[in-house]
Amino acid sequence: MIRVTPNLHGRLVMAFVAIFLLGCSKPGYWKNNEISEGKRDDMHELNDKALDLIKKGDTEILESLLSKELIAENSTDARVKNIGHALVTDTFKRMDEYYVVNKYLGADTIKSHLKDVNAYSLIYPAVTQEMYFMHFIQAKKEVPNKQIITIGYAKYSYGWKIGFMDMQPYGFNGKNAQELYKTAQEQYNKGQLIDALNNMNLAIVSLRPSELWVYDNEAEVHRFYNKVTVDAAKVYKFPTPVDDLLSRPYIISINNKTTREGSFPQITYITKVKLKDTAAIKAENLLIRKALIKLMPGIDKNNQYIYYLAYNQQPTSENYLSRYDMVDKLW
């Protein structure tokens, strides 16, 4: 009879677990063309089928391609609908893809190995030995506000299934988070605080193009965002009166309005001019536009559009008040 001591038994169990996890494949990850052609073709075929079902909204058949855990998640239906709508609205192309052989189960990291500020990592839960991640982005260059669809596959005991999916903003106005960050730095150095803050808001929104995606300089971007926010709050204390006008309208907020054409400042203000007098409202707004050039340097040069919402009373989340919408197309 062969006896196994407790320590030896523990080592045998650990060895078995390691062998189970490693299987016949060497642990590591491969990106794009580094992935074997056969593996890529197989995963592309599977993914084409999945995206087609998502686009059609055929959730019944799609469930056969989802992991049990993803089917059980309450947010899955909403994610499928959002991604499906995007696939109908825009054409997407494959951006990056990764094939992973995990050494251990648990949290793990994939490095993009980019050599510039766009360097990022995918921090993901390693739920199976083999996994495959794909990123997709709008194919048309003229789409100013980009989104990324991320699909993560895992090879379970019951086959390759989608274990993760999401869609998040990648950038606005033709710039990704890193480019928006750089633009905001340049504007900040010129004293253009409002535009610097608006672009940093957009940079923060697009800083995580996926729940898994973490830029290497994420902490740095957040520090600069906090700095700009604090400095802007010192200069602009809302409500801010437009002193150059005798009618004394006052600005109560500035935020970004996002449309299919981009994301640009939206200025909400209170006016004494009756909203029904549209001619007077428009005339006053023309004067406000001129005053903003002095009040908010750079705002007329950095934005294709500036949107305006004019109210006679302070709006709140609990009331609906009449307003007059205007837009200044600068180029």
CSV table of C-alpha atoms in Angstrom, one decimal:
chain,number,residue,atom,x,y,z
A,1,MET,CA,0.0,0.0,0.0
A,2,ILE,CA,1.3,3.4,-0.9
A,3,ARG,CA,0.7,6.0,1.8
A,4,VAL,CA,0.4,9.7,1.0
A,5,THR,CA,1.5,12.1,3.8
A,6,PRO,CA,-0.7,15.2,4.3
A,7,ASN,CA,2.0,17.5,2.9
A,8,LEU,CA,2.6,15.3,-0.1
A,9,HIS,CA,-1.1,15.0,-0.7
A,10,GLY,CA,-1.4,18.8,-0.7
A,11,ARG,CA,1.4,19.1,-3.2
A,12,LEU,CA,-0.3,16.5,-5.4
A,13,VAL,CA,-3.5,18.4,-5.3
A,14,MET,CA,-1.8,21.6,-6.2
A,15,ALA,CA,0.0,19.9,-9.0
A,16,PHE,CA,-3.2,18.5,-10.3
A,17,VAL,CA,-4.9,22.0,-10.2
A,18,ALA,CA,-1.9,23.5,-12.0
A,19,ILE,CA,-2.1,20.8,-14.7
A,20,PHE,CA,-5.9,21.2,-15.0
A,21,LEU,CA,-5.5,25.0,-15.5
A,22,LEU,CA,-2.6,24.8,-17.9
A,23,GLY,CA,-3.9,21.9,-19.9
A,24,CYS,CA,-1.9,21.4,-23.0
A,25,SER,CA,-1.5,25.1,-23.8
A,26,LYS,CA,1.2,27.4,-22.7
A,27,PRO,CA,-0.1,30.3,-20.5
A,28,GLY,CA,0.0,33.8,-22.1
A,29,TYR,CA,-1.9,36.1,-24.4
A,30,TRP,CA,-1.7,36.9,-28.1
A,31,LYS,CA,-2.9,40.1,-29.9
A,32,ASN,CA,-4.3,40.4,-33.4
A,33,ASN,CA,-2.0,38.8,-36.0
A,34,GLU,CA,-0.1,37.0,-33.2
A,35,ILE,CA,-3.1,34.8,-32.8
A,36,SER,CA,-3.1,31.6,-35.0
A,37,GLU,CA,-5.1,31.9,-38.1
A,38,GLY,CA,-7.3,28.9,-37.3
A,39,LYS,CA,-8.2,30.2,-33.8
A,40,ARG,CA,-9.0,33.7,-35.2
A,41,ASP,CA,-11.2,32.2,-38.0
A,42,ASP,CA,-13.1,30.1,-35.6
A,43,MET,CA,-13.7,33.0,-33.2
A,44,HIS,CA,-14.6,35.4,-35.9
A,45,GLU,CA,-17.2,32.9,-37.3
A,46,LEU,CA,-18.7,32.5,-33.8
A,47,ASN,CA,-18.7,36.2,-33.2
A,48,ASP,CA,-20.2,37.1,-36.5
A,49,LYS,CA,-23.1,34.8,-35.6
A,50,ALA,CA,-23.5,36.4,-32.2
A,51,LEU,CA,-23.4,40.0,-33.5
A,52,ASP,CA,-25.9,39.1,-36.1
A,53,LEU,CA,-28.3,37.8,-33.5
A,54,ILE,CA,-27.7,40.9,-31.3
A,55,LYS,CA,-28.4,43.2,-34.2
A,56,LYS,CA,-31.6,41.3,-35.0
A,57,GLY,CA,-32.7,41.3,-31.4
A,58,ASP,CA,-33.1,37.5,-31.5
A,59,THR,CA,-32.5,36.9,-27.8
A,60,GLU,CA,-34.0,33.4,-27.8
A,61,ILE,CA,-31.3,32.0,-30.1
A,62,LEU,CA,-28.6,34.3,-28.7
A,63,GLU,CA,-29.0,32.6,-25.3
A,64,SER,CA,-27.4,29.5,-26.8
A,65,LEU,CA,-24.2,31.6,-27.2
A,66,LEU,CA,-24.2,33.1,-23.7
A,67,SER,CA,-22.7,31.8,-20.5
A,68,LYS,CA,-25.0,30.7,-17.8
A,69,GLU,CA,-23.7,33.5,-15.6
A,70,LEU,CA,-24.4,36.1,-18.3
A,71,ILE,CA,-27.9,34.8,-18.8
A,72,ALA,CA,-28.6,35.2,-15.1
A,73,GLU,CA,-27.4,38.8,-14.9
A,74,ASN,CA,-30.2,41.4,-14.7
A,75,SER,CA,-28.3,43.9,-16.9
A,76,THR,CA,-27.8,41.5,-19.9
A,77,ASP,CA,-31.1,42.3,-21.7
A,78,ALA,CA,-30.4,46.0,-21.5
A,79,ARG,CA,-26.8,45.5,-22.8
A,80,VAL,CA,-28.0,43.4,-25.7
A,81,LYS,CA,-30.6,46.0,-26.7
A,82,ASN,CA,-28.1,48.9,-26.5
A,83,ILE,CA,-25.5,47.1,-28.5
A,84,GLY,CA,-28.1,45.9,-31.0
A,85,HIS,CA,-29.3,49.4,-31.5
A,86,ALA,CA,-25.8,50.6,-32.1
A,87,LEU,CA,-25.2,47.9,-34.7
A,88,VAL,CA,-28.3,48.9,-36.6
A,89,THR,CA,-27.4,52.6,-36.4
A,90,ASP,CA,-23.7,52.4,-37.3
A,91,THR,CA,-21.3,50.0,-39.0
A,92,PHE,CA,-18.6,48.7,-36.7
A,93,LYS,CA,-15.1,47.3,-37.5
A,94,ARG,CA,-12.9,45.1,-35.4
A,95,MET,CA,-10.3,47.2,-33.5
A,96,ASP,CA,-8.2,44.8,-31.3
A,97,GLU,CA,-8.6,41.2,-30.3
A,98,TYR,CA,-6.8,39.0,-27.7
A,99,TYR,CA,-6.6,35.3,-27.2
A,100,VAL,CA,-5.7,34.3,-23.6
A,101,VAL,CA,-4.6,31.1,-22.0
A,102,ASN,CA,-4.8,31.8,-18.3
A,103,LYS,CA,-2.4,30.3,-15.8
A,104,TYR,CA,-4.7,30.6,-12.8
A,105,LEU,CA,-8.4,31.4,-12.3
A,106,GLY,CA,-9.1,34.8,-10.7
A,107,ALA,CA,-8.3,38.4,-11.7
A,108,ASP,CA,-5.8,38.8,-14.5
A,109,THR,CA,-4.4,41.5,-16.8
A,110,ILE,CA,-3.7,41.9,-20.5
A,111,LYS,CA,-1.2,44.6,-21.6
A,112,SER,CA,-1.8,46.4,-24.9
A,113,HIS,CA,2.0,47.0,-25.2
A,114,LEU,CA,1.3,50.3,-27.0
A,115,LYS,CA,4.2,52.7,-26.6
A,116,ASP,CA,2.3,56.0,-26.3
A,117,VAL,CA,-0.3,57.6,-24.1
A,118,ASN,CA,-2.9,55.3,-25.5
A,119,ALA,CA,-1.3,52.4,-23.7
A,120,TYR,CA,-4.0,50.4,-21.7
A,121,SER,CA,-4.6,47.2,-19.9
A,122,LEU,CA,-7.6,44.9,-19.8
A,123,ILE,CA,-8.2,43.8,-16.2
A,124,TYR,CA,-10.6,40.9,-16.3
A,125,PRO,CA,-11.8,37.9,-14.3
A,126,ALA,CA,-10.2,34.8,-15.6
A,127,VAL,CA,-13.1,32.4,-15.3
A,128,THR,CA,-11.8,29.7,-17.6
A,129,GLN,CA,-8.5,28.6,-19.0
A,130,GLU,CA,-9.1,29.9,-22.5
A,131,MET,CA,-10.6,33.3,-23.2
A,132,TYR,CA,-11.0,35.6,-26.2
A,133,PHE,CA,-11.7,39.3,-26.2
A,134,MET,CA,-12.7,41.5,-29.2
A,135,HIS,CA,-13.2,45.3,-29.4
A,136,PHE,CA,-15.2,46.9,-32.2
A,137,ILE,CA,-15.5,50.6,-33.1
A,138,GLN,CA,-17.5,52.6,-35.6
A,139,ALA,CA,-16.0,52.2,-39.0
A,140,LYS,CA,-16.9,55.6,-40.5
A,141,LYS,CA,-14.3,58.3,-39.8
A,142,GLU,CA,-16.9,61.0,-39.9
A,143,VAL,CA,-18.7,59.7,-36.8
A,144,PRO,CA,-17.5,62.2,-34.2
A,145,ASN,CA,-18.6,60.4,-31.1
A,146,LYS,CA,-17.1,56.9,-31.0
A,147,GLN,CA,-18.1,53.9,-28.9
A,148,ILE,CA,-16.4,50.6,-28.3
A,149,ILE,CA,-18.3,47.3,-28.2
A,150,THR,CA,-16.4,44.7,-26.2
A,151,ILE,CA,-17.2,41.0,-26.4
A,152,GLY,CA,-15.5,38.5,-24.1
A,153,TYR,CA,-15.6,34.8,-24.7
A,154,ALA,CA,-14.7,32.0,-22.4
A,155,LYS,CA,-14.3,28.3,-23.1
A,156,TYR,CA,-16.5,26.6,-20.6
A,157,SER,CA,-17.1,22.8,-20.2
A,158,TYR,CA,-20.1,23.4,-22.4
A,159,GLY,CA,-18.3,25.2,-25.1
A,160,TRP,CA,-17.2,28.7,-26.1
A,161,LYS,CA,-19.7,31.2,-24.8
A,162,ILE,CA,-20.0,35.0,-24.3
A,163,GLY,CA,-19.1,35.7,-20.7
A,164,PHE,CA,-18.9,39.5,-21.0
A,165,MET,CA,-20.2,42.3,-23.2
A,166,ASP,CA,-20.5,46.0,-22.9
A,167,MET,CA,-20.5,49.2,-24.9
A,168,GLN,CA,-18.9,52.4,-23.6
A,169,PRO,CA,-17.8,55.8,-25.1
A,170,TYR,CA,-14.4,55.9,-26.7
A,171,GLY,CA,-14.3,59.6,-27.5
A,172,PHE,CA,-16.0,62.7,-28.6
A,173,ASN,CA,-15.6,65.2,-31.5
A,174,GLY,CA,-13.2,62.9,-33.3
A,175,LYS,CA,-10.9,62.6,-30.2
A,176,ASN,CA,-10.4,59.8,-27.8
A,177,ALA,CA,-9.9,60.3,-24.0
A,178,GLN,CA,-6.1,60.9,-24.4
A,179,GLU,CA,-6.6,63.4,-27.2
A,180,LEU,CA,-9.3,65.2,-25.2
A,181,TYR,CA,-7.0,65.3,-22.2
A,182,LYS,CA,-4.2,66.8,-24.3
A,183,THR,CA,-6.5,69.4,-25.8
A,184,ALA,CA,-7.7,70.3,-22.3
A,185,GLN,CA,-4.2,70.8,-21.1
A,186,GLU,CA,-3.5,73.2,-24.0
A,187,GLN,CA,-6.6,75.2,-23.3
A,188,TYR,CA,-5.9,75.3,-19.6
A,189,ASN,CA,-2.4,76.8,-20.3
A,190,LYS,CA,-4.1,79.5,-22.5
A,191,GLY,CA,-6.5,80.4,-19.7
A,192,GLN,CA,-9.5,78.9,-21.5
A,193,LEU,CA,-10.9,77.3,-18.4
A,194,ILE,CA,-14.5,76.6,-19.6
A,195,ASP,CA,-13.3,74.7,-22.7
A,196,ALA,CA,-10.6,72.9,-20.7
A,197,LEU,CA,-13.2,71.8,-18.2
A,198,ASN,CA,-15.7,70.7,-20.9
A,199,ASN,CA,-13.0,68.6,-22.6
A,200,MET,CA,-11.9,67.1,-19.3
A,201,ASN,CA,-15.5,66.1,-18.6
A,202,LEU,CA,-15.6,64.4,-22.0
A,203,ALA,CA,-12.2,62.8,-21.3
A,204,ILE,CA,-13.4,61.3,-18.1
A,205,VAL,CA,-16.6,60.0,-19.7
A,206,SER,CA,-14.6,58.2,-22.3
A,207,LEU,CA,-11.7,57.1,-20.1
A,208,ARG,CA,-13.1,53.6,-19.7
A,209,PRO,CA,-14.1,52.4,-23.2
A,210,SER,CA,-14.9,49.2,-21.5
A,211,GLU,CA,-15.4,48.1,-17.9
A,212,LEU,CA,-12.3,46.1,-18.4
A,213,TRP,CA,-10.2,48.8,-20.0
A,214,VAL,CA,-7.8,50.9,-17.9
A,215,TYR,CA,-5.4,53.4,-19.4
A,216,ASP,CA,-1.9,53.4,-17.9
A,217,ASN,CA,-2.2,57.1,-17.1
A,218,GLU,CA,-5.7,57.0,-15.7
A,219,ALA,CA,-4.7,58.4,-12.3
A,220,GLU,CA,-2.9,61.3,-14.0
A,221,VAL,CA,-5.9,62.2,-16.0
A,222,HIS,CA,-8.1,62.2,-12.9
A,223,ARG,CA,-5.6,64.5,-11.1
A,224,PHE,CA,-5.7,67.0,-13.9
A,225,TYR,CA,-9.5,66.8,-14.0
A,226,ASN,CA,-9.7,67.7,-10.3
A,227,LYS,CA,-7.3,70.6,-10.8
A,228,VAL,CA,-9.3,72.1,-13.6
A,229,THR,CA,-12.5,71.6,-11.7
A,230,VAL,CA,-11.2,73.4,-8.7
A,231,ASP,CA,-9.7,76.3,-10.7
A,232,ALA,CA,-12.8,76.8,-12.8
A,233,ALA,CA,-15.0,76.9,-9.6
A,234,LYS,CA,-12.8,79.7,-8.3
A,235,VAL,CA,-13.3,81.8,-11.4
A,236,TYR,CA,-16.9,81.0,-12.3
A,237,LYS,CA,-19.4,81.0,-9.5
A,238,PHE,CA,-22.9,80.2,-10.7
A,239,PRO,CA,-25.2,81.9,-11.2
A,240,THR,CA,-22.9,84.2,-13.2
A,241,PRO,CA,-24.4,87.5,-14.4
A,242,VAL,CA,-23.6,88.8,-17.9
A,243,ASP,CA,-22.6,92.2,-16.8
A,244,ASP,CA,-22.1,93.7,-20.2
A,245,LEU,CA,-25.9,93.6,-20.9
A,246,LEU,CA,-28.4,96.1,-19.5
A,247,SER,CA,-31.0,93.3,-19.3
A,248,ARG,CA,-28.7,91.5,-16.8
A,249,PRO,CA,-29.3,87.8,-17.8
A,250,TYR,CA,-27.4,85.4,-15.6
A,251,ILE,CA,-25.9,82.0,-16.5
A,252,ILE,CA,-26.9,79.1,-14.2
A,253,SER,CA,-25.1,76.2,-15.7
A,254,ILE,CA,-22.8,75.1,-18.5
A,255,ASN,CA,-22.6,71.5,-19.6
A,256,ASN,CA,-22.0,69.4,-22.7
A,257,LYS,CA,-24.8,68.6,-25.2
A,258,THR,CA,-24.1,65.5,-27.2
A,259,THR,CA,-25.7,64.9,-30.6
A,260,ARG,CA,-24.7,62.9,-33.7
A,261,GLU,CA,-22.6,65.9,-34.7
A,262,GLY,CA,-20.5,66.0,-31.6
A,263,SER,CA,-20.5,67.2,-28.0
A,264,PHE,CA,-20.4,71.0,-27.4
A,265,PRO,CA,-21.2,73.5,-24.6
A,266,GLN,CA,-24.8,74.1,-23.6
A,267,ILE,CA,-25.4,77.3,-21.7
A,268,THR,CA,-28.5,77.7,-19.6
A,269,TYR,CA,-29.4,81.2,-18.5
A,270,ILE,CA,-32.3,83.1,-16.9
A,271,THR,CA,-33.6,86.2,-18.7
A,272,LYS,CA,-36.1,88.9,-17.9
A,273,VAL,CA,-37.2,89.0,-21.5
A,274,LYS,CA,-40.5,87.2,-21.9
A,275,LEU,CA,-40.0,83.9,-23.8
A,276,LYS,CA,-43.1,84.7,-25.9
A,277,ASP,CA,-41.3,87.7,-27.4
A,278,THR,CA,-39.0,85.5,-29.6
A,279,ALA,CA,-37.6,88.5,-31.5
A,280,ALA,CA,-36.4,90.1,-28.3
A,281,ILE,CA,-35.1,86.8,-26.9
A,282,LYS,CA,-33.0,86.3,-30.1
A,283,ALA,CA,-31.7,89.8,-30.1
A,284,GLU,CA,-30.6,89.5,-26.4
A,285,ASN,CA,-29.0,86.1,-27.2
A,286,LEU,CA,-26.9,87.7,-29.9
A,287,LEU,CA,-25.5,90.2,-27.3
A,288,ILE,CA,-24.9,87.3,-24.9
A,289,ARG,CA,-22.8,85.5,-27.6
A,290,LYS,CA,-20.6,88.6,-27.9
A,291,ALA,CA,-20.3,89.0,-24.1
A,292,LEU,CA,-19.2,85.3,-23.8
A,293,ILE,CA,-16.1,85.9,-25.8
A,294,LYS,CA,-14.8,88.2,-23.0
A,295,LEU,CA,-16.4,86.2,-20.2
A,296,MET,CA,-15.2,82.8,-21.4
A,297,PRO,CA,-12.1,83.2,-23.5
A,298,GLY,CA,-11.8,80.7,-26.4
A,299,ILE,CA,-15.3,79.4,-26.3
A,300,ASP,CA,-16.1,80.9,-29.8
A,301,LYS,CA,-12.9,79.5,-31.3
A,302,ASN,CA,-12.9,76.0,-29.8
A,303,ASN,CA,-16.4,74.9,-30.5
A,304,GLN,CA,-18.4,74.2,-33.7
A,305,TYR,CA,-21.6,74.8,-31.9
A,306,ILE,CA,-22.8,76.5,-28.7
A,307,TYR,CA,-26.3,75.7,-27.5
A,308,TYR,CA,-28.4,78.0,-25.4
A,309,LEU,CA,-31.4,77.4,-23.2
A,310,ALA,CA,-33.3,80.5,-22.1
A,311,TYR,CA,-35.6,80.4,-19.1
A,312,ASN,CA,-37.7,83.1,-17.3
A,313,GLN,CA,-37.5,81.2,-14.0
A,314,GLN,CA,-35.0,78.8,-12.3
A,315,PRO,CA,-35.7,75.3,-13.6
A,316,THR,CA,-35.5,72.4,-11.2
A,317,SER,CA,-35.7,68.6,-11.5
A,318,GLU,CA,-39.2,68.8,-10.0
A,319,ASN,CA,-40.8,71.3,-12.3
A,320,TYR,CA,-41.2,71.7,-16.1
A,321,LEU,CA,-40.8,75.3,-17.2
A,322,SER,CA,-41.1,76.8,-20.7
A,323,ARG,CA,-37.8,77.6,-22.3
A,324,TYR,CA,-36.5,78.8,-25.6
A,325,ASP,CA,-33.7,76.8,-27.4
A,326,MET,CA,-31.1,78.4,-29.6
A,327,VAL,CA,-27.9,77.3,-31.3
A,328,ASP,CA,-25.0,79.2,-32.5
A,329,LYS,CA,-23.2,77.4,-35.4
A,330,LEU,CA,-19.7,78.9,-35.5
A,331,TRP,CA,-18.4,77.0,-38.5
